Amino acid sequence: MSERLNFRVSGMTCASCVGRVERALSALPGVEKSVVNLTTEKASVEFDAKSLGAADLFAAVNDAGFQAETDEVDFGVAGMTCASCVGRVERAIGKLPGVVDAAVNLATERARVTYLPGTVSTGDILGAVEGAGYTTEEIGDETEDREKAQRDAEIGELRRDVIFAATLTVPLFTIAMVRFLPGVEEVMLSLLPHRGWLWVELFLATPVQFWAGRRFYRFGFAELRHFSPGMNSLVMIGSSAAYFYSLLALLAPQVFPEGTANSYFEAAGVIITLILLGRLLEAVAKGRTSAAIKNLMKLQAKTARVVRDGKEIEIPIEQVVLGDIIQVRPGEQIPVDGTVSEGSSFVDESMITGEPIPVEKKSGAEVVGATINKTGAFRFVVTRVGKDTVLNQIIKMVEEAQGSKPEIQKLADKIASVFVPIVLGLAALTFATWLAFGPAPALSFAFVTAVSVLLIACPCAMGLATPTAIMVGTGKGAELGVLFRQGSGLETLAKIDTVVMDKTGTLTLGRPELTDFVLLGVAGEGADEVLALVAAAEAKSEHPIAEAIVRAAEDKGLTLPAVEDFQAEPGFGIEATVNGRKVQVGADRFMRKLGLSLSESGDIADKFAADAKTPLYAAIDGELAAVVAVADPIKEGSRAAVEALHDLGLQVAMLTGDNRRTADAIAKQVGIERVLAEVLPDQKVAEILRLQGEGKKVAFVGDGINDAPALAQADVGIAIGTGTDIAMEAGDVVLMSGDLRGIVNAAGLAKRTLKTIRYNFFWAYAYNVALIPLAAGAFYPLLGVLLNPMLAAAAMSVSSLFVVSNSLRLRGFRPPLEARALSR
């Protein structure tokens, strides 16, 4: 079957570009014709839709060095009740020419569609969904409030219907069942004849069937009209069969074989009532799965105190603009992102980074909206507002992760799309088998078993198994400072067996610091005096090691003397005159060049080098005064993180450009067993590929900027952020703080979430596989057991509730390191 696809190609500048694009497209098997226009930047491709898809065409264009441009639209879809609905909406959208991908989420009731703007419009997409029998809703700034109102309205309507149905079903069930108690039937017959009680049952069952159960008819008929039966169809057919069978048995019992004109009004009423009750409980539980998004949105400030024309005025947060000066008082919430310009304080950033310890903020430091100021007061310049703030980026990322589909869900959707038609076929086969071969009254047996099969196999639980777990899991991750950009990243992270960490900035702080200062003995000089002289000399140097020494002196509150003369010898060290004293700082070769003996300090320097520290020497007035060690220190928590990853059964490797000796020393300090040393930046991808070639599932942890290629090549890229400077697009997972213990939380949460999804699927599928034979009466010849349709309806509702409740258990996830500490 041939199709034509038109799309825009950006990046073409000349006729040769056109040729490259056309050759790339024509090289694909299945492409029949391709025409590319440089002026309009459009490509028109005719291809065999059975062997190629739009994604293949785009990949070919992108591989040729150009960009096939697509657009994306998100919108709400109302009226979906099960996995079959999801499949029907996706098929309706997927049939449109120009649609690249469509992902529909049952739990969030949203759809995300990637499409070609020149080929199909958003109106076409929305029309396709509405043509399939559903309602579309725009997503905007007020969407959350609207969705909450709609959810509350749905819960209210369901609650009213459940109360109404239960009010009639309880006496209906009592009348139908109490007669089987000893002596009760005689009393009932003394009040009304048997047929009189059947008319009472009809009077009670009819409002339940057609008023309380109206939603099943409305959506069920729509499903059948579009040749895509789902849960509503099964409930409608099953309950209607029970109702109309009973009605016919009441009005014309003579048309039935002897002994089969039975009443099942109570079954119809109980089926409708139980399924409505299940829907009500499910709607309440589903609302709780999105609690993380709601909590994040509650963090947003409503107002800000802005300094304008020298006066402080309080304005709505929406009126704050870039460049405004914001005043923050002790205990107040920081309204938007910015840079401190006056004052200082400590800020609680735990709601963003997951780190409980307040962070010092002084002039030049970045602050993040929604964090809480502690004791000090300060002013800051606004740098990000609205959707650009860190908080809003987090909300967007969590929403995207919750709306995405991991591979396990795509497989489940394919199964669910054919499951209902198979169930209908099984119900028909069950009815025919019992009618042909069953014992008398065969019609009654055939009817009961067929209705039970229809009800027991409703695929609600299948559609909820993955999205509810993904929603709760990603929301819990956001609370811990771990952001999953896609649900697929969460699934893949749960399957990794090797974690590769970049050294600089990941395992270490990423900047040199003075770690040791050993005074060798200068008459009349203390350590602080010598450090002040050395730092004063180094203050004139631009070397990172010099900055570390100066920073250490400033942190101790030392006053640096004036420098009268300064000279640097590249590759050796520096020499300066400080307060009339000659200060010389450098490597061992510099000291030897000066003719100074290092015999007494050699062991100290060797120990520093063995610990991955850089040893330097300081001489004052021609006499060796101190041995200085500078290193890129290990981050707090790095060793604990590596140990916890080992406890999770993961192999940990370190990748660095440092020499083997330094790399091994760092690895030994943190407990890493595999070291990939002396790797140049452009060789990192090759190392990741080599590990993958060994059959390993690799997660790469880097700073998200310099390591972007390796992050992209790894099975899962984990980008280290700092709360404000986050490489959102670099990795599949983003850690909001630089603490490596976040990796342990991410891996542990991913494994727990995937385990939850598997339990959900086991319950949903095993439940169906196990109970369909029971419902069909397969065990009756051996055990004499048949499943009552009322119990089938109850079991179906319980399966959905189990799946949602099991997913909600993820809210109580305890980070592995916390659990590890408690177990000791």
mmCIF file with all atom_site columns, N, CA and C in Angstrom, residues 480-521:
data_model
loop_
_atom_site.group_PDB
_atom_site.id
_atom_site.type_symbol
_atom_site.label_atom_id
_atom_site.label_alt_id
_atom_site.label_comp_id
_atom_site.label_asym_id
_atom_site.label_entity_id
_atom_site.label_seq_id
_atom_site.pdbx_PDB_ins_code
_atom_site.Cartn_x
_atom_site.Cartn_y
_atom_site.Cartn_z
_atom_site.occupancy
_atom_site.B_iso_or_equiv
_atom_site.pdbx_formal_charge
_atom_site.auth_seq_id
_atom_site.auth_comp_id
_atom_site.auth_asym_id
_atom_site.auth_atom_id
_atom_site.pdbx_PDB_model_num
ATOM 1   N N  . LEU A 1 480 ? 12.245 13.318 45.735 1.00 0.00 ? 480 LEU A N  1
ATOM 2   C CA . LEU A 1 480 ? 13.605 12.963 46.149 1.00 0.00 ? 480 LEU A CA 1
ATOM 3   C C  . LEU A 1 480 ? 14.673 13.720 45.369 1.00 0.00 ? 480 LEU A C  1
ATOM 4   N N  . GLY A 1 481 ? 14.257 14.635 44.486 1.00 0.00 ? 481 GLY A N  1
ATOM 5   C CA . GLY A 1 481 ? 15.232 15.373 43.679 1.00 0.00 ? 481 GLY A CA 1
ATOM 6   C C  . GLY A 1 481 ? 15.732 14.591 42.488 1.00 0.00 ? 481 GLY A C  1
ATOM 7   N N  . VAL A 1 482 ? 14.962 13.580 42.053 1.00 0.00 ? 482 VAL A N  1
ATOM 8   C CA . VAL A 1 482 ? 15.314 12.766 40.893 1.00 0.00 ? 482 VAL A CA 1
ATOM 9   C C  . VAL A 1 482 ? 14.235 12.950 39.834 1.00 0.00 ? 482 VAL A C  1
ATOM 10  N N  . LEU A 1 483 ? 14.623 13.467 38.681 1.00 0.00 ? 483 LEU A N  1
ATOM 11  C CA . LEU A 1 483 ? 13.650 13.728 37.617 1.00 0.00 ? 483 LEU A CA 1
ATOM 12  C C  . LEU A 1 483 ? 13.850 12.754 36.459 1.00 0.00 ? 483 LEU A C  1
ATOM 13  N N  . PHE A 1 484 ? 12.795 12.038 36.122 1.00 0.00 ? 484 PHE A N  1
ATOM 14  C CA . PHE A 1 484 ? 12.812 11.139 34.973 1.00 0.00 ? 484 PHE A CA 1
ATOM 15  C C  . PHE A 1 484 ? 12.182 11.883 33.797 1.00 0.00 ? 484 PHE A C  1
ATOM 16  N N  . ARG A 1 485 ? 12.970 12.057 32.727 1.00 0.00 ? 485 ARG A N  1
ATOM 17  C CA . ARG A 1 485 ? 12.456 12.800 31.582 1.00 0.00 ? 485 ARG A CA 1
ATOM 18  C C  . ARG A 1 485 ? 11.439 11.981 30.794 1.00 0.00 ? 485 ARG A C  1
ATOM 19  N N  . GLN A 1 486 ? 11.577 10.662 30.815 1.00 0.00 ? 486 GLN A N  1
ATOM 20  C CA . GLN A 1 486 ? 10.652 9.787  30.103 1.00 0.00 ? 486 GLN A CA 1
ATOM 21  C C  . GLN A 1 486 ? 10.384 8.554  30.964 1.00 0.00 ? 486 GLN A C  1
ATOM 22  N N  . GLY A 1 487 ? 9.172  8.019  30.843 1.00 0.00 ? 487 GLY A N  1
ATOM 23  C CA . GLY A 1 487 ? 8.870  6.786  31.545 1.00 0.00 ? 487 GLY A CA 1
ATOM 24  C C  . GLY A 1 487 ? 9.753  5.653  31.076 1.00 0.00 ? 487 GLY A C  1
ATOM 25  N N  . SER A 1 488 ? 10.165 5.711  29.805 1.00 0.00 ? 488 SER A N  1
ATOM 26  C CA . SER A 1 488 ? 11.047 4.662  29.270 1.00 0.00 ? 488 SER A CA 1
ATOM 27  C C  . SER A 1 488 ? 12.400 4.679  29.964 1.00 0.00 ? 488 SER A C  1
ATOM 28  N N  . GLY A 1 489 ? 12.870 5.870  30.383 1.00 0.00 ? 489 GLY A N  1
ATOM 29  C CA . GLY A 1 489 ? 14.135 5.966  31.109 1.00 0.00 ? 489 GLY A CA 1
ATOM 30  C C  . GLY A 1 489 ? 14.044 5.269  32.449 1.00 0.00 ? 489 GLY A C  1
ATOM 31  N N  . LEU A 1 490 ? 12.902 5.366  33.092 1.00 0.00 ? 490 LEU A N  1
ATOM 32  C CA . LEU A 1 490 ? 12.694 4.692  34.368 1.00 0.00 ? 490 LEU A CA 1
ATOM 33  C C  . LEU A 1 490 ? 12.728 3.186  34.179 1.00 0.00 ? 490 LEU A C  1
ATOM 34  N N  . GLU A 1 491 ? 12.091 2.714  33.115 1.00 0.00 ? 491 GLU A N  1
ATOM 35  C CA . GLU A 1 491 ? 12.075 1.273  32.847 1.00 0.00 ? 491 GLU A CA 1
ATOM 36  C C  . GLU A 1 491 ? 13.478 0.754  32.544 1.00 0.00 ? 491 GLU A C  1
ATOM 37  N N  . THR A 1 492 ? 14.232 1.487  31.715 1.00 0.00 ? 492 THR A N  1
ATOM 38  C CA . THR A 1 492 ? 15.569 1.043  31.327 1.00 0.00 ? 492 THR A CA 1
ATOM 39  C C  . THR A 1 492 ? 16.530 1.087  32.505 1.00 0.00 ? 492 THR A C  1
ATOM 40  N N  . LEU A 1 493 ? 16.405 2.129  33.339 1.00 0.00 ? 493 LEU A N  1
ATOM 41  C CA . LEU A 1 493 ? 17.285 2.251  34.502 1.00 0.00 ? 493 LEU A CA 1
ATOM 42  C C  . LEU A 1 493 ? 17.120 1.055  35.435 1.00 0.00 ? 493 LEU A C  1
ATOM 43  N N  . ALA A 1 494 ? 15.921 0.518  35.493 1.00 0.00 ? 494 ALA A N  1
ATOM 44  C CA . ALA A 1 494 ? 15.677 -0.642 36.364 1.00 0.00 ? 494 ALA A CA 1
ATOM 45  C C  . ALA A 1 494 ? 16.389 -1.886 35.863 1.00 0.00 ? 494 ALA A C  1
ATOM 46  N N  . LYS A 1 495 ? 16.817 -1.887 34.584 1.00 0.00 ? 495 LYS A N  1
ATOM 47  C CA . LYS A 1 495 ? 17.417 -3.083 33.991 1.00 0.00 ? 495 LYS A CA 1
ATOM 48  C C  . LYS A 1 495 ? 18.931 -2.989 33.845 1.00 0.00 ? 495 LYS A C  1
ATOM 49  N N  . ILE A 1 496 ? 19.540 -1.865 34.228 1.00 0.00 ? 496 ILE A N  1
ATOM 50  C CA . ILE A 1 496 ? 20.990 -1.706 34.039 1.00 0.00 ? 496 ILE A CA 1
ATOM 51  C C  . ILE A 1 496 ? 21.756 -2.615 34.988 1.00 0.00 ? 496 ILE A C  1
ATOM 52  N N  . ASP A 1 497 ? 22.970 -2.977 34.589 1.00 0.00 ? 497 ASP A N  1
ATOM 53  C CA . ASP A 1 497 ? 23.841 -3.761 35.464 1.00 0.00 ? 497 ASP A CA 1
ATOM 54  C C  . ASP A 1 497 ? 25.182 -3.081 35.706 1.00 0.00 ? 497 ASP A C  1
ATOM 55  N N  . THR A 1 498 ? 25.451 -1.967 34.976 1.00 0.00 ? 498 THR A N  1
ATOM 56  C CA . THR A 1 498 ? 26.729 -1.268 35.118 1.00 0.00 ? 498 THR A CA 1
ATOM 57  C C  . THR A 1 498 ? 26.486 0.241  35.169 1.00 0.00 ? 498 THR A C  1
ATOM 58  N N  . VAL A 1 499 ? 27.096 0.888  36.153 1.00 0.00 ? 499 VAL A N  1
ATOM 59  C CA . VAL A 1 499 ? 27.028 2.349  36.269 1.00 0.00 ? 499 VAL A CA 1
ATOM 60  C C  . VAL A 1 499 ? 28.421 2.911  36.017 1.00 0.00 ? 499 VAL A C  1
ATOM 61  N N  . VAL A 1 500 ? 28.574 3.733  34.997 1.00 0.00 ? 500 VAL A N  1
ATOM 62  C CA . VAL A 1 500 ? 29.859 4.369  34.681 1.00 0.00 ? 500 VAL A CA 1
ATOM 63  C C  . VAL A 1 500 ? 29.780 5.832  35.101 1.00 0.00 ? 500 VAL A C  1
ATOM 64  N N  . MET A 1 501 ? 30.739 6.263  35.898 1.00 0.00 ? 501 MET A N  1
ATOM 65  C CA . MET A 1 501 ? 30.749 7.637  36.399 1.00 0.00 ? 501 MET A CA 1
ATOM 66  C C  . MET A 1 501 ? 31.942 8.400  35.865 1.00 0.00 ? 501 MET A C  1
ATOM 67  N N  . ASP A 1 502 ? 31.694 9.608  35.393 1.00 0.00 ? 502 ASP A N  1
ATOM 68  C CA . ASP A 1 502 ? 32.784 10.516 35.083 1.00 0.00 ? 502 ASP A CA 1
ATOM 69  C C  . ASP A 1 502 ? 33.391 10.965 36.415 1.00 0.00 ? 502 ASP A C  1
ATOM 70  N N  . LYS A 1 503 ? 34.709 11.201 36.460 1.00 0.00 ? 503 LYS A N  1
ATOM 71  C CA . LYS A 1 503 ? 35.335 11.554 37.731 1.00 0.00 ? 503 LYS A CA 1
ATOM 72  C C  . LYS A 1 503 ? 35.113 13.008 38.103 1.00 0.00 ? 503 LYS A C  1
ATOM 73  N N  . THR A 1 504 ? 35.613 13.898 37.259 1.00 0.00 ? 504 THR A N  1
ATOM 74  C CA . THR A 1 504 ? 35.633 15.307 37.600 1.00 0.00 ? 504 THR A CA 1
ATOM 75  C C  . THR A 1 504 ? 34.224 15.895 37.600 1.00 0.00 ? 504 THR A C  1
ATOM 76  N N  . GLY A 1 505 ? 33.828 16.448 38.726 1.00 0.00 ? 505 GLY A N  1
ATOM 77  C CA . GLY A 1 505 ? 32.516 17.067 38.841 1.00 0.00 ? 505 GLY A CA 1
ATOM 78  C C  . GLY A 1 505 ? 31.408 16.089 39.160 1.00 0.00 ? 505 GLY A C  1
ATOM 79  N N  . THR A 1 506 ? 31.725 14.793 39.101 1.00 0.00 ? 506 THR A N  1
ATOM 80  C CA . THR A 1 506 ? 30.711 13.785 39.420 1.00 0.00 ? 506 THR A CA 1
ATOM 81  C C  . THR A 1 506 ? 31.080 13.083 40.719 1.00 0.00 ? 506 THR A C  1
ATOM 82  N N  . LEU A 1 507 ? 32.212 12.365 40.695 1.00 0.00 ? 507 LEU A N  1
ATOM 83  C CA . LEU A 1 507 ? 32.715 11.765 41.933 1.00 0.00 ? 507 LEU A CA 1
ATOM 84  C C  . LEU A 1 507 ? 33.412 12.811 42.795 1.00 0.00 ? 507 LEU A C  1
ATOM 85  N N  . THR A 1 508 ? 34.012 13.803 42.135 1.00 0.00 ? 508 THR A N  1
ATOM 86  C CA . THR A 1 508 ? 34.735 14.859 42.846 1.00 0.00 ? 508 THR A CA 1
ATOM 87  C C  . THR A 1 508 ? 33.991 16.180 42.712 1.00 0.00 ? 508 THR A C  1
ATOM 88  N N  . LEU A 1 509 ? 34.451 17.177 43.465 1.00 0.00 ? 509 LEU A N  1
ATOM 89  C CA . LEU A 1 509 ? 33.778 18.481 43.445 1.00 0.00 ? 509 LEU A CA 1
ATOM 90  C C  . LEU A 1 509 ? 33.965 19.217 42.127 1.00 0.00 ? 509 LEU A C  1
ATOM 91  N N  . GLY A 1 510 ? 35.017 18.868 41.378 1.00 0.00 ? 510 GLY A N  1
ATOM 92  C CA . GLY A 1 510 ? 35.234 19.506 40.081 1.00 0.00 ? 510 GLY A CA 1
ATOM 93  C C  . GLY A 1 510 ? 36.057 20.770 40.150 1.00 0.00 ? 510 GLY A C  1
ATOM 94  N N  . ARG A 1 511 ? 36.623 21.052 41.323 1.00 0.00 ? 511 ARG A N  1
ATOM 95  C CA . ARG A 1 511 ? 37.505 22.214 41.448 1.00 0.00 ? 511 ARG A CA 1
ATOM 96  C C  . ARG A 1 511 ? 38.560 21.879 42.498 1.00 0.00 ? 511 ARG A C  1
ATOM 97  N N  . PRO A 1 512 ? 39.822 22.293 42.277 1.00 0.00 ? 512 PRO A N  1
ATOM 98  C CA . PRO A 1 512 ? 40.878 21.961 43.244 1.00 0.00 ? 512 PRO A CA 1
ATOM 99  C C  . PRO A 1 512 ? 40.691 22.708 44.559 1.00 0.00 ? 512 PRO A C  1
ATOM 100 N N  . GLU A 1 513 ? 41.059 22.037 45.629 1.00 0.00 ? 513 GLU A N  1
ATOM 101 C CA . GLU A 1 513 ? 41.009 22.654 46.956 1.00 0.00 ? 513 GLU A CA 1
ATOM 102 C C  . GLU A 1 513 ? 42.290 22.310 47.718 1.00 0.00 ? 513 GLU A C  1
ATOM 103 N N  . LEU A 1 514 ? 42.684 23.201 48.617 1.00 0.00 ? 514 LEU A N  1
ATOM 104 C CA . LEU A 1 514 ? 43.832 22.941 49.469 1.00 0.00 ? 514 LEU A CA 1
ATOM 105 C C  . LEU A 1 514 ? 43.429 21.902 50.510 1.00 0.00 ? 514 LEU A C  1
ATOM 106 N N  . THR A 1 515 ? 44.060 20.731 50.451 1.00 0.00 ? 515 THR A N  1
ATOM 107 C CA . THR A 1 515 ? 43.698 19.648 51.370 1.00 0.00 ? 515 THR A CA 1
ATOM 108 C C  . THR A 1 515 ? 44.680 19.493 52.526 1.00 0.00 ? 515 THR A C  1
ATOM 109 N N  . ASP A 1 516 ? 45.949 19.838 52.287 1.00 0.00 ? 516 ASP A N  1
ATOM 110 C CA . ASP A 1 516 ? 46.968 19.674 53.337 1.00 0.00 ? 516 ASP A CA 1
ATOM 111 C C  . ASP A 1 516 ? 47.962 20.833 53.270 1.00 0.00 ? 516 ASP A C  1
ATOM 112 N N  . PHE A 1 517 ? 48.409 21.258 54.448 1.00 0.00 ? 517 PHE A N  1
ATOM 113 C CA . PHE A 1 517 ? 49.433 22.306 54.530 1.00 0.00 ? 517 PHE A CA 1
ATOM 114 C C  . PHE A 1 517 ? 50.357 21.923 55.682 1.00 0.00 ? 517 PHE A C  1
ATOM 115 N N  . VAL A 1 518 ? 51.512 21.311 55.328 1.00 0.00 ? 518 VAL A N  1
ATOM 116 C CA . VAL A 1 518 ? 52.437 20.780 56.349 1.00 0.00 ? 518 VAL A CA 1
ATOM 117 C C  . VAL A 1 518 ? 53.601 21.751 56.516 1.00 0.00 ? 518 VAL A C  1
ATOM 118 N N  . LEU A 1 519 ? 53.713 22.356 57.702 1.00 0.00 ? 519 LEU A N  1
ATOM 119 C CA . LEU A 1 519 ? 54.783 23.314 58.000 1.00 0.00 ? 519 LEU A CA 1
ATOM 120 C C  . LEU A 1 519 ? 56.063 22.543 58.314 1.00 0.00 ? 519 LEU A C  1
ATOM 121 N N  . LEU A 1 520 ? 57.146 22.885 57.633 1.00 0.00 ? 520 LEU A N  1
ATOM 122 C CA . LEU A 1 520 ? 58.411 22.181 57.830 1.00 0.00 ? 520 LEU A CA 1
ATOM 123 C C  . LEU A 1 520 ? 59.289 22.856 58.876 1.00 0.00 ? 520 LEU A C  1
ATOM 124 N N  . GLY A 1 521 ? 58.985 24.097 59.190 1.00 0.00 ? 521 GLY A N  1
ATOM 125 C CA . GLY A 1 521 ? 59.753 24.754 60.256 1.00 0.00 ? 521 GLY A CA 1
ATOM 126 C C  . GLY A 1 521 ? 60.536 25.931 59.745 1.00 0.00 ? 521 GLY A C  1
#
